[in-house]
């Protein structure tokens, strides 16, 4: 759908509350362009984990659509995010996806930049140019419990409130003392919103995820879940895991403010963690003293949910490629001292979310095929899809304000 004259404001205004989005939200090039500007280049995006760059000079590239950012540890240990665009004539400066270097040298005419982005050398450049103004552009970066977030925005939303509110929620798990045990990218032939909508509801879990539904309660009615959560909270207290969480993905999403939310819920009896048989998968994280048989859902922005069990954590990244294609990436984190083969078995660790994400890919792609049809007509949400509805309301609010 290449409808340049599409009026997005009218599209938003005529969207029926409580119903799935209308077709142009998924098929229109104009809407996708607006999505790119309103979301991907405004929100904070999870770029990686500090364990990927332990030494000075370690770097990796974070790439999203047209943008490429060098995430690098400076000489003094600071994490820098630098636009991967040469200040001479614009070439990519860093080509390798990860590595270690003393400085970055552009492959085109060999301008060289220090680890903090400042210009080190520009051959034959007239002395009258101010070299201090020709460093690589700095991209906003925040390191939060070991997770590295960047924003492409010129005026990124403050991270302060999110940091203060989520600090006590994340502290017991010491994610800054974890390492990446495994990461996997799942390409999905669907618009990014269908991935986020799917992640935010478990109405589909009974039918689509028999493996997940055995251990997780999120597909059950609230009456069934509340007693289990009450029992878990007593265990959580002993385990040193706070559960007096708040829930703050609001539909009135203030412009320029990153959304965040969290809650901890119980697994079914017999499941200590998100494993096939309920048994532990890895050493306990951080300061967690015992298994409370719970899982924390934590959201930092719309595209960056995470799920934290007592012995491992998963970071999700929804990466738009173009209007019709997205990538679902999952990063599995375990305690930094855990050794593969001794302290954890990789196949067991990744089993649940690998099998679940493969199933999600299938249902989301079928969802997209139906949405493409001339017979598609948005239907009503049910109460179990409340988080998906909130995502849609937040999305519409952002489009309106953008
Ligand atoms: Fe980088 Fe010329 S474009 S040195
Ligand atoms: Fe799913």
Coordinates of C-alpha atoms and ligand atoms in Angstrom, one line a residue:
X1 CA 0.0 0.0 0.0
X2 CA 1.9 3.0 -1.3
X3 CA -0.5 5.8 -0.4
X4 CA 1.3 9.0 -0.2
X5 CA -1.9 10.9 0.3
X6 CA -2.9 8.8 3.3
X7 CA -4.0 11.0 6.1
X8 CA -2.5 9.5 9.2
X9 CA -4.3 11.9 11.6
X10 CA -7.7 10.7 10.2
X11 CA -6.6 7.1 10.3
X12 CA -5.8 7.5 14.0
X13 CA -9.1 9.4 14.7
X14 CA -11.2 6.8 13.0
X15 CA -9.6 3.8 14.7
X16 CA -12.2 2.1 16.8
X17 CA -11.3 1.8 20.5
X18 CA -11.1 -1.8 21.7
X19 CA -10.6 -3.2 18.2
X20 CA -7.5 -4.4 16.3
X21 CA -5.9 -1.8 14.1
X22 CA -7.1 -1.2 10.6
X23 CA -5.2 -2.5 7.6
X24 CA -3.3 0.7 6.6
X25 CA -1.5 0.6 10.0
X26 CA 0.2 -2.6 8.8
X27 CA 0.4 -2.1 5.1
X28 CA 1.0 1.6 4.4
X29 CA 4.5 2.9 3.6
X30 CA 3.5 6.3 5.0
X31 CA 2.6 4.8 8.3
X32 CA 5.8 2.9 8.5
X33 CA 7.8 6.0 7.8
X34 CA 6.0 7.7 10.6
X35 CA 6.6 4.6 12.9
X36 CA 10.3 5.0 12.1
X37 CA 10.4 8.6 13.1
X38 CA 8.0 8.4 16.1
X39 CA 9.3 5.2 17.7
X40 CA 12.5 3.7 16.5
X41 CA 14.4 6.9 16.3
X42 CA 12.8 8.4 19.4
X43 CA 12.6 5.7 22.0
X44 CA 15.5 4.1 23.9
X45 CA 16.6 0.9 22.2
X46 CA 18.4 -2.0 23.9
X47 CA 21.7 -2.1 22.1
X48 CA 23.6 -4.8 24.0
X49 CA 25.2 -5.9 27.3
X50 CA 28.3 -4.6 29.0
X51 CA 29.8 -8.1 29.0
X52 CA 30.2 -7.7 25.2
X53 CA 32.8 -5.0 25.7
X54 CA 34.7 -5.8 28.9
X55 CA 38.1 -4.2 27.9
X56 CA 39.0 -0.7 26.7
X57 CA 38.8 -0.6 22.9
X58 CA 36.2 -3.4 22.8
X59 CA 33.3 -2.5 20.5
X60 CA 30.3 -3.7 18.6
X61 CA 27.9 -2.2 16.1
X62 CA 24.3 -1.6 16.9
X63 CA 22.3 -1.3 13.7
X64 CA 18.7 -0.5 13.0
X65 CA 17.4 0.2 9.6
X66 CA 19.5 3.1 8.2
X67 CA 21.4 3.8 11.4
X68 CA 24.6 2.3 12.6
X69 CA 26.1 3.1 16.0
X70 CA 29.5 2.1 17.4
X71 CA 29.2 1.0 21.0
X72 CA 32.8 1.1 22.4
X73 CA 34.5 1.1 25.8
X74 CA 36.8 4.0 26.2
X75 CA 40.2 4.1 27.8
X76 CA 38.7 5.2 31.1
X77 CA 36.1 2.4 31.1
X78 CA 33.2 4.7 29.9
X79 CA 30.8 3.3 27.4
X80 CA 30.5 5.6 24.3
X81 CA 27.9 5.4 21.5
X82 CA 29.2 7.0 18.3
X83 CA 27.4 7.6 15.0
X84 CA 29.1 5.3 12.5
X85 CA 29.3 8.1 9.9
X86 CA 32.6 9.7 8.9
X87 CA 32.9 13.4 9.4
X88 CA 34.7 13.8 6.2
X89 CA 32.4 12.6 3.4
X90 CA 30.1 10.3 5.3
X91 CA 31.4 6.8 4.8
X92 CA 30.8 4.1 7.5
X93 CA 33.9 4.3 9.6
X94 CA 33.7 0.9 11.3
X95 CA 32.9 -2.1 9.1
X96 CA 33.5 -5.1 11.4
X97 CA 30.5 -5.9 13.6
X98 CA 32.6 -6.4 16.7
X99 CA 36.3 -6.3 17.8
X100 CA 38.9 -4.4 19.7
X101 CA 40.8 -1.4 18.5
X102 CA 42.9 1.6 19.6
X103 CA 41.1 3.9 17.2
X104 CA 38.7 3.8 14.3
X105 CA 40.1 4.5 10.9
X106 CA 37.8 5.3 8.0
X107 CA 38.3 2.9 5.1
X108 CA 37.7 5.7 2.5
X109 CA 40.4 8.4 3.1
X110 CA 41.8 7.2 6.5
X111 CA 40.6 9.9 8.9
X112 CA 41.1 8.3 12.3
X113 CA 39.0 8.8 15.4
X114 CA 39.8 8.1 19.1
X115 CA 37.6 5.7 21.2
X116 CA 35.6 8.7 22.5
X117 CA 34.9 9.8 18.9
X118 CA 37.3 12.8 18.8
X119 CA 39.3 13.3 15.6
X120 CA 42.8 11.8 16.0
X121 CA 44.1 12.5 12.5
X122 CA 42.9 13.8 9.1
X123 CA 45.6 13.7 6.5
X124 CA 46.2 16.9 4.6
X125 CA 43.4 18.8 6.2
X126 CA 44.0 22.5 6.2
X127 CA 45.1 23.8 9.6
X128 CA 42.3 26.4 9.6
X129 CA 39.6 23.8 10.2
X130 CA 38.7 23.3 13.8
X131 CA 39.5 19.6 14.4
X132 CA 37.6 19.6 17.7
X133 CA 34.4 20.0 15.8
X134 CA 35.1 17.1 13.5
X135 CA 34.7 14.2 15.9
X136 CA 32.2 11.4 15.3
X137 CA 28.7 12.5 16.5
X138 CA 27.8 11.2 19.9
X139 CA 24.6 9.2 20.3
X140 CA 22.7 9.3 23.6
X141 CA 23.6 6.2 25.7
X142 CA 22.6 4.9 29.1
X143 CA 24.0 1.9 30.9
X144 CA 21.4 0.5 33.2
X145 CA 22.1 -2.7 35.2
X146 CA 24.6 -3.8 32.6
X147 CA 22.2 -3.2 29.7
X148 CA 23.2 -0.6 27.1
X149 CA 20.4 1.6 25.7
X150 CA 20.8 4.1 23.0
X151 CA 18.5 6.8 21.5
X152 CA 18.9 8.2 18.0
X153 CA 16.9 11.2 19.1
X154 CA 18.5 14.7 19.2
X155 CA 16.5 15.3 22.4
X156 CA 16.1 11.9 24.1
X157 CA 13.7 11.5 26.9
X158 CA 15.2 11.5 30.4
X159 CA 16.1 8.1 31.7
X160 CA 16.1 9.3 35.3
X161 CA 12.6 8.4 36.5
X162 CA 12.8 5.0 34.8
X163 CA 16.2 4.4 36.4
X164 CA 14.9 5.4 39.9
X165 CA 11.7 3.3 39.7
X166 CA 13.2 0.2 38.1
X167 CA 16.4 0.2 40.2
X168 CA 14.9 -1.8 43.2
X169 CA 13.1 -4.1 40.8
X170 CA 16.3 -5.1 38.9
X171 CA 18.9 -4.9 41.7
X172 CA 18.4 -8.4 43.2
X173 CA 19.2 -10.0 39.9
X174 CA 22.5 -8.1 39.3
X175 CA 22.1 -8.2 35.5
X176 CA 25.4 -6.2 35.3
X177 CA 27.1 -9.4 36.7
X178 CA 25.7 -11.6 34.0
X179 CA 26.9 -12.7 30.6
X180 CA 25.3 -13.7 27.3
X181 CA 24.9 -17.5 27.2
X182 CA 23.2 -17.4 23.8
X183 CA 21.5 -15.1 21.4
X184 CA 19.3 -16.0 18.4
X185 CA 17.6 -13.9 15.7
X186 CA 14.2 -15.1 14.4
X187 CA 13.3 -13.3 11.1
X188 CA 9.5 -12.8 10.9
X189 CA 7.7 -11.9 7.7
X190 CA 5.4 -9.4 9.4
X191 CA 5.0 -5.8 10.4
X192 CA 6.7 -5.0 13.7
X193 CA 3.4 -4.1 15.4
X194 CA 2.1 -7.7 15.0
X195 CA 5.2 -9.0 16.9
X196 CA 4.7 -6.5 19.7
X197 CA 0.9 -7.2 19.8
X198 CA 1.6 -10.9 20.0
X199 CA 4.2 -10.6 22.8
X200 CA 1.8 -8.5 24.9
X201 CA -1.0 -11.1 25.2
X202 CA -1.2 -14.7 26.3
X203 CA -4.7 -15.3 24.9
X204 CA -2.9 -17.3 22.2
X205 CA -0.8 -19.3 24.6
X206 CA -3.2 -22.2 25.3
X207 CA -3.5 -23.0 21.6
X208 CA 0.0 -22.0 20.3
X209 CA 2.3 -22.7 23.2
X210 CA 1.6 -26.0 25.0
X211 CA 5.2 -26.1 26.3
X212 CA 4.9 -22.6 27.8
X213 CA 1.4 -23.1 29.1
X214 CA 2.6 -26.0 31.3
X215 CA 4.8 -23.8 33.4
X216 CA 3.5 -20.2 33.0
X217 CA 0.2 -19.0 34.4
X218 CA -0.2 -16.0 32.1
X219 CA -2.9 -17.7 29.9
X220 CA -5.1 -18.3 33.0
X221 CA -8.0 -16.3 34.3
X222 CA -7.1 -13.9 37.1
X223 CA -9.0 -16.0 39.8
X224 CA -6.7 -18.9 39.1
X225 CA -3.6 -16.8 39.1
X226 CA -4.1 -14.6 42.2
X227 CA -3.8 -17.4 44.8
X228 CA -0.7 -18.6 43.1
X229 CA 0.8 -15.1 43.1
X230 CA -0.1 -14.7 46.8
X231 CA 1.8 -17.9 47.7
X232 CA 4.7 -16.8 45.5
X233 CA 5.0 -13.5 47.3
X234 CA 5.7 -15.2 50.6
X235 CA 8.5 -17.2 48.9
X236 CA 9.8 -14.1 47.1
X237 CA 10.3 -12.3 50.4
X238 CA 12.5 -15.1 51.7
X239 CA 14.3 -15.2 48.4
X240 CA 15.1 -11.5 48.5
X241 CA 13.0 -10.7 45.4
X242 CA 10.7 -7.7 45.8
X243 CA 7.2 -8.1 44.4
X244 CA 5.5 -4.8 45.3
X245 CA 5.7 -3.8 41.7
X246 CA 3.8 -1.2 39.9
X247 CA 2.3 -1.3 36.5
X248 CA 2.9 1.8 34.5
X249 CA 2.5 1.3 30.8
X250 CA -0.1 4.0 30.6
X251 CA -2.3 4.7 27.6
X252 CA -1.6 8.4 28.0
X253 CA 2.0 8.0 27.0
X254 CA 3.7 11.4 27.6
X255 CA 5.6 12.5 24.5
X256 CA 9.2 11.8 24.7
X257 CA 9.0 9.7 27.9
X258 CA 10.1 6.1 27.8
X259 CA 7.4 3.6 29.0
X260 CA 8.3 1.1 31.5
X261 CA 6.4 -1.5 33.5
X262 CA 7.0 -4.5 35.6
X263 CA 5.3 -7.3 37.4
X264 CA 6.3 -10.6 38.9
X265 CA 4.0 -13.6 38.6
X266 CA 4.1 -17.2 39.9
X267 CA 4.9 -20.2 37.8
X268 CA 2.8 -23.4 38.3
X269 CA 3.6 -25.7 41.2
X270 CA 6.7 -27.8 40.5
X271 CA 8.3 -25.2 38.3
X272 CA 11.3 -23.4 39.8
X273 CA 12.1 -21.7 36.6
X274 CA 11.3 -21.6 32.9
X275 CA 12.6 -25.1 32.1
X276 CA 11.0 -28.1 30.5
X277 CA 10.8 -30.1 33.7
X278 CA 10.7 -27.3 36.3
X279 CA 14.2 -28.0 37.5
X280 CA 16.9 -25.3 37.8
X281 CA 18.7 -24.3 34.7
X282 CA 21.7 -22.3 36.0
X283 CA 23.2 -20.8 39.2
X284 CA 20.9 -18.2 41.0
X285 CA 21.4 -14.7 39.7
X286 CA 22.8 -11.9 41.8
X287 CA 21.6 -11.7 45.4
X288 CA 18.7 -14.0 44.9
X289 CA 18.8 -16.4 47.9
X290 CA 16.4 -19.1 46.7
X291 CA 13.9 -20.0 44.0
X292 CA 10.6 -18.2 44.5
X293 CA 9.2 -19.9 41.4
X294 CA 8.4 -16.6 39.9
X295 CA 9.1 -14.7 36.7
X296 CA 9.4 -10.9 36.3
X297 CA 8.1 -9.1 33.2
X298 CA 9.9 -5.9 32.8
X299 CA 9.5 -3.4 30.0
X300 CA 11.9 -0.6 29.1
X301 CA 10.2 1.1 26.2
X302 CA 7.8 -0.6 23.8
X303 CA 10.4 -2.6 22.0
X304 CA 12.5 -3.9 24.9
X305 CA 10.8 -6.3 27.2
X306 CA 12.7 -8.7 29.4
X307 CA 11.8 -11.7 31.5
X308 CA 13.7 -12.5 34.6
X309 CA 13.6 -15.9 36.3
X310 CA 15.7 -16.7 39.5
X311 CA 18.5 -18.3 37.5
X312 CA 18.5 -16.6 34.1
X313 CA 17.0 -13.7 32.2
X314 CA 15.9 -13.1 28.6
X315 CA 16.1 -9.9 26.8
X316 CA 13.8 -9.4 23.8
X317 CA 14.5 -7.1 20.9
X318 CA 11.9 -6.4 18.3
X319 CA 13.9 -5.1 15.3
X320 CA 12.0 -3.6 12.4
X321 CA 13.7 -4.3 9.0
X322 CA 11.1 -2.8 6.8
X323 CA 7.3 -2.5 6.7
X324 CA 6.8 -6.2 6.1
X325 CA 9.8 -7.7 7.9
X326 CA 11.0 -7.8 11.4
X327 CA 13.5 -9.6 13.5
X328 CA 12.7 -11.0 16.9
X329 CA 16.0 -11.3 18.8
X330 CA 16.4 -13.1 22.1
X331 CA 19.4 -12.8 24.4
X332 CA 19.8 -15.4 27.2
X333 CA 21.7 -14.1 30.2
X334 CA 23.2 -16.2 33.0
X335 CA 25.4 -15.4 36.0
X336 CA 28.8 -14.3 34.8
X337 CA 30.6 -17.1 36.7
X338 CA 28.5 -19.9 35.3
X339 CA 30.3 -22.2 32.9
X340 CA 28.6 -23.9 30.0
X341 CA 28.5 -27.7 30.4
X342 CA 29.2 -27.5 34.1
X343 CA 26.7 -25.0 35.5
X344 CA 24.2 -24.9 32.7
X345 CA 23.3 -26.9 29.7
X346 CA 22.7 -24.6 26.7
X347 CA 20.0 -26.8 25.1
X348 CA 18.0 -26.9 28.3
X349 CA 18.5 -23.2 28.9
X350 CA 17.2 -22.0 25.6
X351 CA 14.6 -24.8 25.0
X352 CA 11.4 -23.0 26.2
X353 CA 11.9 -19.7 24.5
X354 CA 13.3 -21.1 21.4
X355 CA 10.3 -23.5 20.9
X356 CA 7.9 -20.7 21.9
X357 CA 9.4 -18.1 19.6
X358 CA 9.4 -20.5 16.6
X359 CA 5.7 -21.0 17.3
X360 CA 5.2 -17.3 17.6
X361 CA 6.9 -16.7 14.3
X362 CA 4.4 -19.1 12.6
X363 CA 1.3 -17.6 14.1
X364 CA 2.5 -14.0 13.5
X365 CA 3.2 -14.7 9.8
X366 CA -0.2 -16.2 9.4
X367 CA -1.7 -13.2 11.2
X368 CA 0.1 -10.9 8.6
X369 CA -1.2 -13.0 5.7
X370 CA -4.8 -12.5 7.0
X371 CA -4.3 -8.8 7.6
X372 CA -3.1 -8.5 4.0
X373 CA -6.4 -9.9 2.7
X374 CA -9.2 -7.8 1.2
X375 CA -11.5 -9.5 3.6
X376 CA -9.6 -8.3 6.7
X377 CA -11.8 -6.4 9.2
X378 CA -10.5 -5.6 12.7
X379 CA -12.2 -7.5 15.4
X380 CA -12.7 -6.8 19.1
X381 CA -10.1 -7.5 21.8
X382 CA -10.9 -9.7 24.8
X383 CA -10.0 -8.8 28.4
X384 CA -6.9 -11.0 28.3
X385 CA -5.5 -8.8 25.6
X386 CA -5.4 -5.7 27.9
X387 CA -1.6 -5.2 27.4
X388 CA -1.9 -5.4 23.6
X389 CA -4.7 -2.8 23.8
X390 CA -2.5 -0.6 25.9
X391 CA 0.3 -0.9 23.4
X392 CA -2.1 0.1 20.7
X393 CA -3.4 3.1 22.7
X394 CA 0.1 4.2 23.5
X395 CA 1.1 3.7 19.8
X396 CA -1.9 5.9 18.6
X397 CA -1.1 8.5 21.2
X398 CA 2.5 8.7 20.1
X399 CA 1.5 9.0 16.4
X400 CA -0.9 11.8 17.3
X401 CA 1.7 13.7 19.3
X402 CA 4.6 13.1 16.8
Ligands
LIG1 FE1 35.9 9.0 5.8 FE2 36.8 10.3 3.7 S1 34.8 9.6 4.1 S2 37.9 9.7 5.4
LIG2 FE1 3.5 -16.3 21.9

